[in-house]
CSV table of N, CA and C in Angstrom, one decimal:
chain,number,residue,atom,x,y,z
P,1,UNK,N,34.6,-2.8,30.0
P,1,UNK,CA,33.7,-3.0,31.2
P,1,UNK,C,33.3,-4.8,30.3
P,2,UNK,N,33.4,-5.3,31.2
P,2,UNK,CA,32.5,-7.0,31.0
P,2,UNK,C,31.1,-6.9,30.9
P,3,UNK,N,30.5,-7.4,29.7
P,3,UNK,CA,28.8,-7.6,30.1
P,3,UNK,C,28.6,-9.6,29.7
P,4,UNK,N,27.6,-9.6,29.7
P,4,UNK,CA,26.9,-10.8,28.9
P,4,UNK,C,25.7,-10.7,28.6
P,5,UNK,N,25.1,-11.6,27.5
P,5,UNK,CA,23.8,-11.6,27.0
P,5,UNK,C,22.9,-13.3,27.8
P,6,UNK,N,21.7,-12.5,28.1
P,6,UNK,CA,21.3,-14.0,28.5
P,6,UNK,C,19.4,-13.6,28.7
P,7,UNK,N,18.9,-14.7,28.6
P,7,UNK,CA,17.6,-14.5,28.0
P,7,UNK,C,17.1,-14.4,29.4
P,8,UNK,N,15.8,-13.0,29.6
P,8,UNK,CA,15.1,-13.1,30.7
P,8,UNK,C,13.4,-13.1,30.5
P,9,UNK,N,12.8,-13.2,31.6
P,9,UNK,CA,11.7,-13.1,31.4
P,9,UNK,C,11.2,-11.6,31.0
P,10,UNK,N,9.9,-11.7,30.1
P,10,UNK,CA,9.6,-10.2,29.6
P,10,UNK,C,8.9,-9.5,30.9
P,11,UNK,N,8.3,-9.8,31.5
P,11,UNK,CA,8.3,-8.9,32.7
P,11,UNK,C,8.8,-8.5,33.7
P,12,UNK,N,9.9,-9.4,33.4
P,12,UNK,CA,10.9,-8.5,34.5
P,12,UNK,C,12.0,-7.8,33.6
P,13,UNK,N,12.0,-8.2,32.5
P,13,UNK,CA,13.0,-7.2,32.1
P,13,UNK,C,12.8,-6.1,31.1
P,14,UNK,N,11.1,-6.1,30.6
P,14,UNK,CA,10.2,-4.7,29.9
P,14,UNK,C,10.6,-3.1,30.6
P,15,UNK,N,10.3,-3.4,32.0
P,15,UNK,CA,10.2,-2.0,32.6
P,15,UNK,C,11.7,-1.9,33.1
P,16,UNK,N,13.0,-2.3,32.8
P,16,UNK,CA,13.9,-1.8,32.8
P,16,UNK,C,14.4,-1.2,31.9
P,17,UNK,N,13.8,-2.1,30.2
P,17,UNK,CA,14.1,-1.0,29.1
P,17,UNK,C,13.2,-0.3,28.9
P,18,UNK,N,12.0,-0.3,29.1
P,18,UNK,CA,11.2,1.4,29.4
P,18,UNK,C,11.8,2.4,29.8
P,19,UNK,N,12.2,2.0,31.5
P,19,UNK,CA,12.7,3.2,32.0
P,19,UNK,C,14.2,3.8,31.1
P,20,UNK,N,15.2,2.9,30.8
P,20,UNK,CA,15.9,3.4,30.2
P,20,UNK,C,15.9,4.3,28.6
P,21,UNK,N,15.0,3.6,28.0
P,21,UNK,CA,14.3,4.4,26.7
P,21,UNK,C,14.1,6.0,27.3
P,22,UNK,N,12.9,5.8,28.4
P,22,UNK,CA,12.4,7.3,29.3
P,22,UNK,C,13.5,8.0,29.3
P,23,UNK,N,14.5,7.7,30.5
P,23,UNK,CA,15.6,8.2,30.5
P,23,UNK,C,16.2,9.0,29.6
P,24,UNK,N,16.6,8.0,28.2
P,24,UNK,CA,17.3,9.0,27.2
P,24,UNK,C,16.4,9.7,26.6
P,25,UNK,N,15.5,9.6,26.4
P,25,UNK,CA,14.1,10.5,25.8
P,25,UNK,C,14.4,12.0,26.6
P,26,UNK,N,14.2,11.5,28.1
P,26,UNK,CA,14.9,13.1,28.7
P,26,UNK,C,15.9,14.1,28.9
P,27,UNK,N,17.0,13.4,28.6
P,27,UNK,CA,18.0,13.8,28.2
P,27,UNK,C,18.3,14.4,27.2
P,28,UNK,N,17.4,14.0,26.2
P,28,UNK,CA,17.5,14.5,25.0
P,28,UNK,C,16.2,16.2,25.1
P,29,UNK,N,15.5,16.1,26.1
P,29,UNK,CA,14.5,17.5,26.5
P,29,UNK,C,12.9,17.1,26.1
P,30,UNK,N,12.9,15.5,26.1
P,30,UNK,CA,11.3,15.2,25.5
P,30,UNK,C,11.0,14.6,27.0
P,31,UNK,N,9.7,15.5,27.6
P,31,UNK,CA,8.9,14.7,28.6
P,31,UNK,C,7.7,13.6,28.0
P,32,UNK,N,8.0,12.4,28.2
P,32,UNK,CA,7.2,11.4,27.9
P,32,UNK,C,6.7,10.8,29.2
P,33,UNK,N,5.7,10.8,29.1
P,33,UNK,CA,4.6,9.9,30.8
P,33,UNK,C,5.1,8.5,30.7
P,34,UNK,N,5.3,8.0,31.8
P,34,UNK,CA,5.2,6.4,31.4
P,34,UNK,C,4.2,5.8,30.4
P,35,UNK,N,4.5,4.4,29.8
P,35,UNK,CA,3.0,3.8,29.2
P,35,UNK,C,1.8,3.9,30.0
P,36,UNK,N,0.8,3.9,29.5
P,36,UNK,CA,-0.2,4.1,29.7
P,36,UNK,C,-1.1,2.8,29.0
P,37,UNK,N,0.0,1.8,28.7
P,37,UNK,CA,-0.7,0.5,28.1
P,37,UNK,C,-2.4,-0.4,28.6
P,38,UNK,N,-3.4,-0.4,27.7
P,38,UNK,CA,-4.2,-1.1,28.2
P,38,UNK,C,-4.8,-1.7,26.9
P,39,UNK,N,-4.9,-3.2,27.7
P,39,UNK,CA,-5.2,-4.3,26.4
P,39,UNK,C,-6.7,-4.3,26.3
P,40,UNK,N,-7.4,-4.3,24.8
P,40,UNK,CA,-8.8,-4.6,24.8
P,40,UNK,C,-8.9,-5.5,23.9
P,41,UNK,N,-10.0,-6.3,23.9
P,41,UNK,CA,-10.5,-7.5,23.1
P,41,UNK,C,-12.2,-7.2,22.8
P,42,UNK,N,-12.2,-7.4,21.7
P,42,UNK,CA,-14.2,-7.7,21.2
P,42,UNK,C,-14.6,-8.6,20.7
P,43,UNK,N,-15.4,-9.3,21.0
P,43,UNK,CA,-15.9,-10.6,20.7
P,43,UNK,C,-17.1,-10.5,19.7
P,44,UNK,N,-17.5,-11.4,18.7
P,44,UNK,CA,-19.1,-11.1,18.1
P,44,UNK,C,-19.3,-12.5,18.3
P,45,UNK,N,-20.5,-12.5,18.9
P,45,UNK,CA,-21.1,-13.7,19.2
P,45,UNK,C,-22.0,-13.9,18.3
P,46,UNK,N,-22.7,-15.0,18.4
P,46,UNK,CA,-23.7,-15.7,17.1
P,46,UNK,C,-25.1,-16.0,18.1
P,47,UNK,N,-26.1,-16.0,17.6
P,47,UNK,CA,-27.2,-16.0,18.4
P,47,UNK,C,-27.1,-17.1,19.8
P,48,UNK,N,-26.5,-18.4,19.2
P,48,UNK,CA,-26.3,-19.2,20.8
P,48,UNK,C,-25.1,-18.7,21.4
P,49,UNK,N,-24.4,-18.0,21.2
P,49,UNK,CA,-23.2,-17.3,22.3
P,49,UNK,C,-22.2,-17.4,22.2
P,50,UNK,N,-21.9,-18.3,21.1
P,50,UNK,CA,-20.5,-18.8,20.3
P,50,UNK,C,-19.9,-17.8,19.4
P,51,UNK,N,-18.4,-17.5,20.1
P,51,UNK,CA,-17.7,-16.6,19.5
P,51,UNK,C,-17.2,-17.0,18.5
P,52,UNK,N,-18.0,-16.0,17.2
P,52,UNK,CA,-17.7,-16.5,15.9
P,52,UNK,C,-17.1,-15.1,15.0
P,53,UNK,N,-15.6,-14.0,16.0
P,53,UNK,CA,-15.2,-13.6,15.7
P,53,UNK,C,-14.8,-12.4,16.4
P,54,UNK,N,-13.4,-11.9,16.6
P,54,UNK,CA,-12.8,-11.0,17.7
P,54,UNK,C,-11.8,-10.6,17.3
P,55,UNK,N,-10.8,-9.6,18.1
P,55,UNK,CA,-10.1,-8.3,17.5
P,55,UNK,C,-9.8,-8.5,18.6
P,56,UNK,N,-8.1,-7.8,18.9
P,56,UNK,CA,-7.8,-8.1,20.3
P,56,UNK,C,-6.6,-6.5,20.1
P,57,UNK,N,-6.2,-5.9,21.0
P,57,UNK,CA,-5.6,-4.6,20.5
P,57,UNK,C,-4.8,-3.8,21.6
P,58,UNK,N,-3.9,-3.4,21.6
P,58,UNK,CA,-3.4,-2.2,22.5
P,58,UNK,C,-3.1,-0.7,22.1
P,59,UNK,N,-3.8,0.1,23.4
P,59,UNK,CA,-3.5,1.5,23.2
P,59,UNK,C,-2.0,1.9,24.5
P,60,UNK,N,-1.1,2.6,23.4
P,60,UNK,CA,0.1,3.0,24.1
P,60,UNK,C,0.3,4.5,23.7
P,61,UNK,N,0.7,5.4,24.3
P,61,UNK,CA,0.8,6.9,24.0
P,61,UNK,C,-0.2,7.3,22.7
P,62,UNK,N,-1.2,6.8,23.1
P,62,UNK,CA,-2.3,7.7,21.8
P,62,UNK,C,-2.6,6.7,20.6
P,63,UNK,N,-1.5,5.6,20.9
P,63,UNK,CA,-1.5,4.6,19.3
P,63,UNK,C,-2.4,3.6,20.0
P,64,UNK,N,-3.4,3.1,18.6
P,64,UNK,CA,-3.9,2.0,19.1
P,64,UNK,C,-3.6,1.1,17.9
P,65,UNK,N,-3.2,0.0,18.5
P,65,UNK,CA,-2.4,-1.5,17.4
P,65,UNK,C,-3.3,-2.4,17.4
P,66,UNK,N,-3.7,-3.1,16.1
P,66,UNK,CA,-4.8,-4.2,16.2
P,66,UNK,C,-3.4,-5.4,15.9
P,67,UNK,N,-3.8,-6.3,17.3
P,67,UNK,CA,-3.0,-6.8,16.8
P,67,UNK,C,-3.3,-8.5,16.4
P,68,UNK,N,-4.6,-8.5,16.6
P,68,UNK,CA,-5.5,-9.8,16.1
P,68,UNK,C,-7.1,-9.8,15.7
P,69,UNK,N,-6.8,-10.6,14.8
P,69,UNK,CA,-8.4,-10.0,14.3
P,69,UNK,C,-8.8,-11.7,13.4
P,70,UNK,N,-9.9,-12.2,13.6
P,70,UNK,CA,-10.3,-13.3,13.3
P,70,UNK,C,-11.9,-13.8,13.2
P,71,UNK,N,-12.4,-13.8,12.2
P,71,UNK,CA,-13.5,-14.2,11.8
P,71,UNK,C,-13.9,-15.4,11.6
P,72,UNK,N,-14.8,-15.8,12.1
P,72,UNK,CA,-15.1,-17.6,11.6
P,72,UNK,C,-15.0,-17.9,10.2
P,73,UNK,N,-14.9,-19.0,9.6
P,73,UNK,CA,-14.9,-19.1,8.1
P,73,UNK,C,-16.7,-18.7,7.7
P,74,UNK,N,-17.4,-19.4,8.6
P,74,UNK,CA,-18.9,-19.4,8.1
P,74,UNK,C,-19.5,-17.7,7.8
P,75,UNK,N,-18.7,-17.1,8.7
P,75,UNK,CA,-19.3,-15.6,8.6
P,75,UNK,C,-18.5,-14.3,7.9
P,76,UNK,N,-17.6,-15.0,7.2
P,76,UNK,CA,-16.6,-14.0,6.4
P,76,UNK,C,-17.1,-13.8,5.4
P,77,UNK,N,-17.4,-12.2,5.2
P,77,UNK,CA,-17.8,-11.5,4.3
P,77,UNK,C,-19.6,-10.9,4.7
P,78,UNK,N,-19.8,-11.4,6.1
P,78,UNK,CA,-21.0,-11.4,6.6
P,78,UNK,C,-21.3,-9.7,7.4
P,79,UNK,N,-20.2,-9.0,6.9
P,79,UNK,CA,-20.0,-8.1,8.0
P,79,UNK,C,-19.3,-8.1,9.2
P,80,UNK,N,-19.0,-9.1,9.7
P,80,UNK,CA,-18.8,-9.2,11.2
P,80,UNK,C,-17.5,-8.4,11.4
P,81,UNK,N,-16.2,-8.8,10.6
P,81,UNK,CA,-14.8,-7.9,10.3
P,81,UNK,C,-15.4,-6.7,10.9
P,82,UNK,N,-15.8,-6.2,9.7
P,82,UNK,CA,-16.3,-4.7,9.8
P,82,UNK,C,-16.9,-4.5,11.1
P,83,UNK,N,-17.5,-4.7,11.2
P,83,UNK,CA,-18.1,-4.4,12.9
P,83,UNK,C,-17.1,-4.6,14.0
P,84,UNK,N,-16.5,-5.5,13.9
P,84,UNK,CA,-15.7,-5.8,15.0
P,84,UNK,C,-14.5,-4.2,14.9
P,85,UNK,N,-13.9,-3.9,13.6
P,85,UNK,CA,-13.2,-3.1,13.2
P,85,UNK,C,-13.6,-2.0,13.7
P,86,UNK,N,-15.0,-1.4,13.6
P,86,UNK,CA,-15.8,-0.2,13.8
P,86,UNK,C,-15.5,0.0,15.3
P,87,UNK,N,-15.9,-1.3,15.8
P,87,UNK,CA,-15.7,-1.0,17.4
P,87,UNK,C,-14.6,-0.6,18.3
P,88,UNK,N,-13.7,-1.0,17.1
P,88,UNK,CA,-12.2,-0.8,17.8
P,88,UNK,C,-12.1,0.4,17.9
P,89,UNK,N,-12.8,1.6,16.3
P,89,UNK,CA,-12.2,2.9,15.9
P,89,UNK,C,-13.1,3.3,16.9
P,90,UNK,N,-14.2,3.2,16.9
P,90,UNK,CA,-14.7,3.9,17.9
P,90,UNK,C,-14.1,3.7,19.4
P,91,UNK,N,-13.4,2.9,19.9
P,91,UNK,CA,-13.4,2.7,21.6
P,91,UNK,C,-11.7,3.4,21.3
P,92,UNK,N,-11.1,3.3,20.1
P,92,UNK,CA,-9.8,4.7,19.8
P,92,UNK,C,-10.4,6.3,19.7
P,93,UNK,N,-11.4,6.1,18.8
P,93,UNK,CA,-12.1,8.0,19.8
P,93,UNK,C,-12.4,8.2,20.7
P,94,UNK,N,-12.9,7.2,21.4
P,94,UNK,CA,-13.4,7.7,22.8
P,94,UNK,C,-12.2,7.9,23.9
P,95,UNK,N,-11.2,7.3,23.5
P,95,UNK,CA,-10.0,7.1,24.3
P,95,UNK,C,-9.3,7.8,23.7
P,96,UNK,N,-9.1,9.1,23.1
P,96,UNK,CA,-8.3,10.0,22.3
P,96,UNK,C,-6.9,9.1,21.6
P,97,UNK,N,-7.2,8.5,21.0
P,97,UNK,CA,-6.4,7.4,20.3
P,97,UNK,C,-5.9,8.7,18.9
P,98,UNK,N,-4.7,8.8,18.6
P,98,UNK,CA,-4.5,9.3,17.4
P,98,UNK,C,-4.6,8.6,16.3
P,99,UNK,N,-3.9,7.1,16.0
P,99,UNK,CA,-4.2,6.5,15.2
P,99,UNK,C,-4.4,4.8,15.3
P,100,UNK,N,-4.8,4.2,14.4
P,100,UNK,CA,-4.8,2.8,14.5
P,100,UNK,C,-3.7,2.7,13.5
P,101,UNK,N,-2.9,1.6,14.2
P,101,UNK,CA,-2.5,1.1,13.0
P,101,UNK,C,-2.3,-0.4,13.5
P,102,UNK,N,-1.9,-1.4,12.0
P,102,UNK,CA,-1.8,-2.9,12.0
P,102,UNK,C,-0.9,-3.7,11.0
P,103,UNK,N,-0.5,-4.5,11.0
P,103,UNK,CA,0.3,-5.3,9.9
P,103,UNK,C,-0.9,-6.5,9.8
P,104,UNK,N,-0.6,-7.0,8.4
P,104,UNK,CA,-0.9,-8.3,7.8
P,104,UNK,C,-0.3,-8.8,6.4
P,105,UNK,N,-0.7,-9.8,6.2
P,105,UNK,CA,0.0,-10.5,5.0
P,105,UNK,C,-0.5,-10.5,4.0
P,106,UNK,N,-0.1,-10.7,3.0
P,106,UNK,CA,-0.8,-10.7,1.3
P,106,UNK,C,-2.0,-11.8,1.7
P,107,UNK,N,-1.6,-12.8,2.1
P,107,UNK,CA,-2.3,-14.0,1.7
P,107,UNK,C,-3.5,-14.2,3.4
P,108,UNK,N,-3.5,-13.1,3.7
P,108,UNK,CA,-4.5,-12.5,4.8
P,108,UNK,C,-5.5,-11.5,4.3
P,109,UNK,N,-5.9,-10.1,4.3
P,109,UNK,CA,-6.4,-9.4,4.7
P,109,UNK,C,-6.4,-8.2,4.0
P,110,UNK,N,-5.1,-7.9,3.5
P,110,UNK,CA,-5.3,-5.7,3.2
P,110,UNK,C,-6.1,-5.9,2.1
P,111,UNK,N,-6.4,-6.3,1.4
P,111,UNK,CA,-8.0,-5.7,0.8
P,111,UNK,C,-9.2,-5.1,1.8
P,112,UNK,N,-9.4,-5.8,2.8
P,112,UNK,CA,-10.2,-5.9,3.9
P,112,UNK,C,-10.1,-4.9,4.5
P,113,UNK,N,-8.3,-4.3,4.7
P,113,UNK,CA,-8.0,-3.4,5.8
P,113,UNK,C,-8.1,-1.9,4.9
P,114,UNK,N,-8.1,-2.0,3.6
P,114,UNK,CA,-8.3,-1.2,2.8
P,114,UNK,C,-9.9,-0.3,2.7
P,115,UNK,N,-10.5,-1.4,2.9
P,115,UNK,CA,-12.4,-0.6,2.6
P,115,UNK,C,-12.9,-0.4,4.1
P,116,UNK,N,-11.8,-0.8,5.4
P,116,UNK,CA,-11.9,-0.2,6.8
P,116,UNK,C,-11.2,1.3,6.3
P,117,UNK,N,-10.5,1.7,5.3
P,117,UNK,CA,-10.5,2.8,5.2
P,117,UNK,C,-8.7,3.5,6.4
P,118,UNK,N,-8.1,2.0,5.9
P,118,UNK,CA,-6.7,2.2,6.3
P,118,UNK,C,-6.1,2.5,5.0
P,119,UNK,N,-4.7,2.9,5.6
P,119,UNK,CA,-3.6,3.2,4.6
P,119,UNK,C,-2.4,2.4,4.1
P,120,UNK,N,-2.1,1.9,3.4
P,120,UNK,CA,-0.9,1.6,3.3
P,120,UNK,C,0.7,2.3,3.4
P,121,UNK,N,1.1,1.9,4.4
P,121,UNK,CA,2.4,2.4,4.8
P,121,UNK,C,3.8,1.9,4.0
P,122,UNK,N,3.5,0.7,4.0
P,122,UNK,CA,4.9,-0.4,2.7
P,122,UNK,C,4.6,-1.6,3.4
P,123,UNK,N,5.2,-2.8,2.4
P,123,UNK,CA,5.3,-3.6,2.9
P,123,UNK,C,7.0,-4.2,2.6
P,124,UNK,N,7.3,-5.6,2.9
P,124,UNK,CA,8.1,-6.3,3.3
P,124,UNK,C,7.8,-7.1,2.2
P,125,UNK,N,8.7,-7.5,1.5
P,125,UNK,CA,8.5,-8.9,0.4
P,125,UNK,C,9.4,-9.8,0.9
P,126,UNK,N,8.9,-11.3,0.3
P,126,UNK,CA,9.0,-12.2,0.7
P,126,UNK,C,9.1,-12.5,2.3
P,127,UNK,N,8.5,-12.0,2.8
P,127,UNK,CA,7.7,-12.6,4.3
P,127,UNK,C,6.3,-12.6,4.7
P,128,UNK,N,6.2,-13.6,5.2
P,128,UNK,CA,6.8,-14.6,5.9
P,128,UNK,C,7.9,-15.6,5.3
P,129,UNK,N,6.8,-15.7,3.7
P,129,UNK,CA,7.6,-17.0,3.1
P,129,UNK,C,7.8,-16.3,1.7
P,130,UNK,N,8.5,-16.6,1.0
P,130,UNK,CA,9.2,-16.2,-0.5
P,130,UNK,C,7.6,-16.1,-1.3
P,131,UNK,N,7.6,-15.0,-2.0
P,131,UNK,CA,6.4,-14.7,-2.8
P,131,UNK,C,5.2,-13.7,-2.3
P,132,UNK,N,5.6,-13.8,-0.4
P,132,UNK,CA,4.3,-13.6,0.4
P,132,UNK,C,4.9,-12.0,0.5
P,133,UNK,N,3.8,-11.1,1.7
P,133,UNK,CA,4.3,-9.7,1.6
P,133,UNK,C,3.6,-9.3,3.0
P,134,UNK,N,4.5,-8.7,3.2
P,134,UNK,CA,4.1,-8.2,4.9
P,134,UNK,C,3.0,-6.7,5.1
P,135,UNK,N,2.2,-6.3,4.9
P,135,UNK,CA,1.7,-4.7,5.2
P,135,UNK,C,1.5,-4.0,6.3
P,136,UNK,N,1.9,-3.0,6.5
P,136,UNK,CA,1.9,-2.0,7.4
P,136,UNK,C,0.8,-1.0,7.1
P,137,UNK,N,-0.3,-1.1,7.9
P,137,UNK,CA,-1.5,0.2,7.8
P,137,UNK,C,-1.4,0.8,8.5
P,138,UNK,N,-2.3,2.2,8.5
P,138,UNK,CA,-2.7,3.2,9.6
P,138,UNK,C,-4.0,4.0,9.3
P,139,UNK,N,-4.5,4.0,10.2
P,139,UNK,CA,-5.7,5.1,9.9
P,139,UNK,C,-5.6,6.5,11.2
P,140,UNK,N,-6.0,7.5,10.5
P,140,UNK,CA,-5.3,8.4,11.4
P,140,UNK,C,-6.9,8.7,11.5
P,141,UNK,N,-7.1,8.9,13.3
P,141,UNK,CA,-8.6,9.4,13.9
P,141,UNK,C,-8.5,10.9,13.9
């Protein structure tokens, strides 16, 4: 059988890949519903209504994955990041998520996530640069 590799737009290819994965799992006897992905975001606003922090995440199959978290440098250490993560956790609990997962880098905030109650699952060394590490974290709800 001949084939070729071609770049395709995500919105065109992703449904076909998901369908293939679901078909495979069903052949193995697993009954997994179609994706129930929901994208969420929360912003921290100062008294003038300016965004001083934000977090984005996605729920899917009971997992809540935090993709981005940023706090304005002038507000770091003030509790804004913790408040945003607490809001994510509230959302996860209210929407029956099993756990929250995320990744971060050694030059970012692994200590912060430990303070938020996350457990380190593992690390990749020398990524994204030599001497740095990528961390994987989880918090079960």
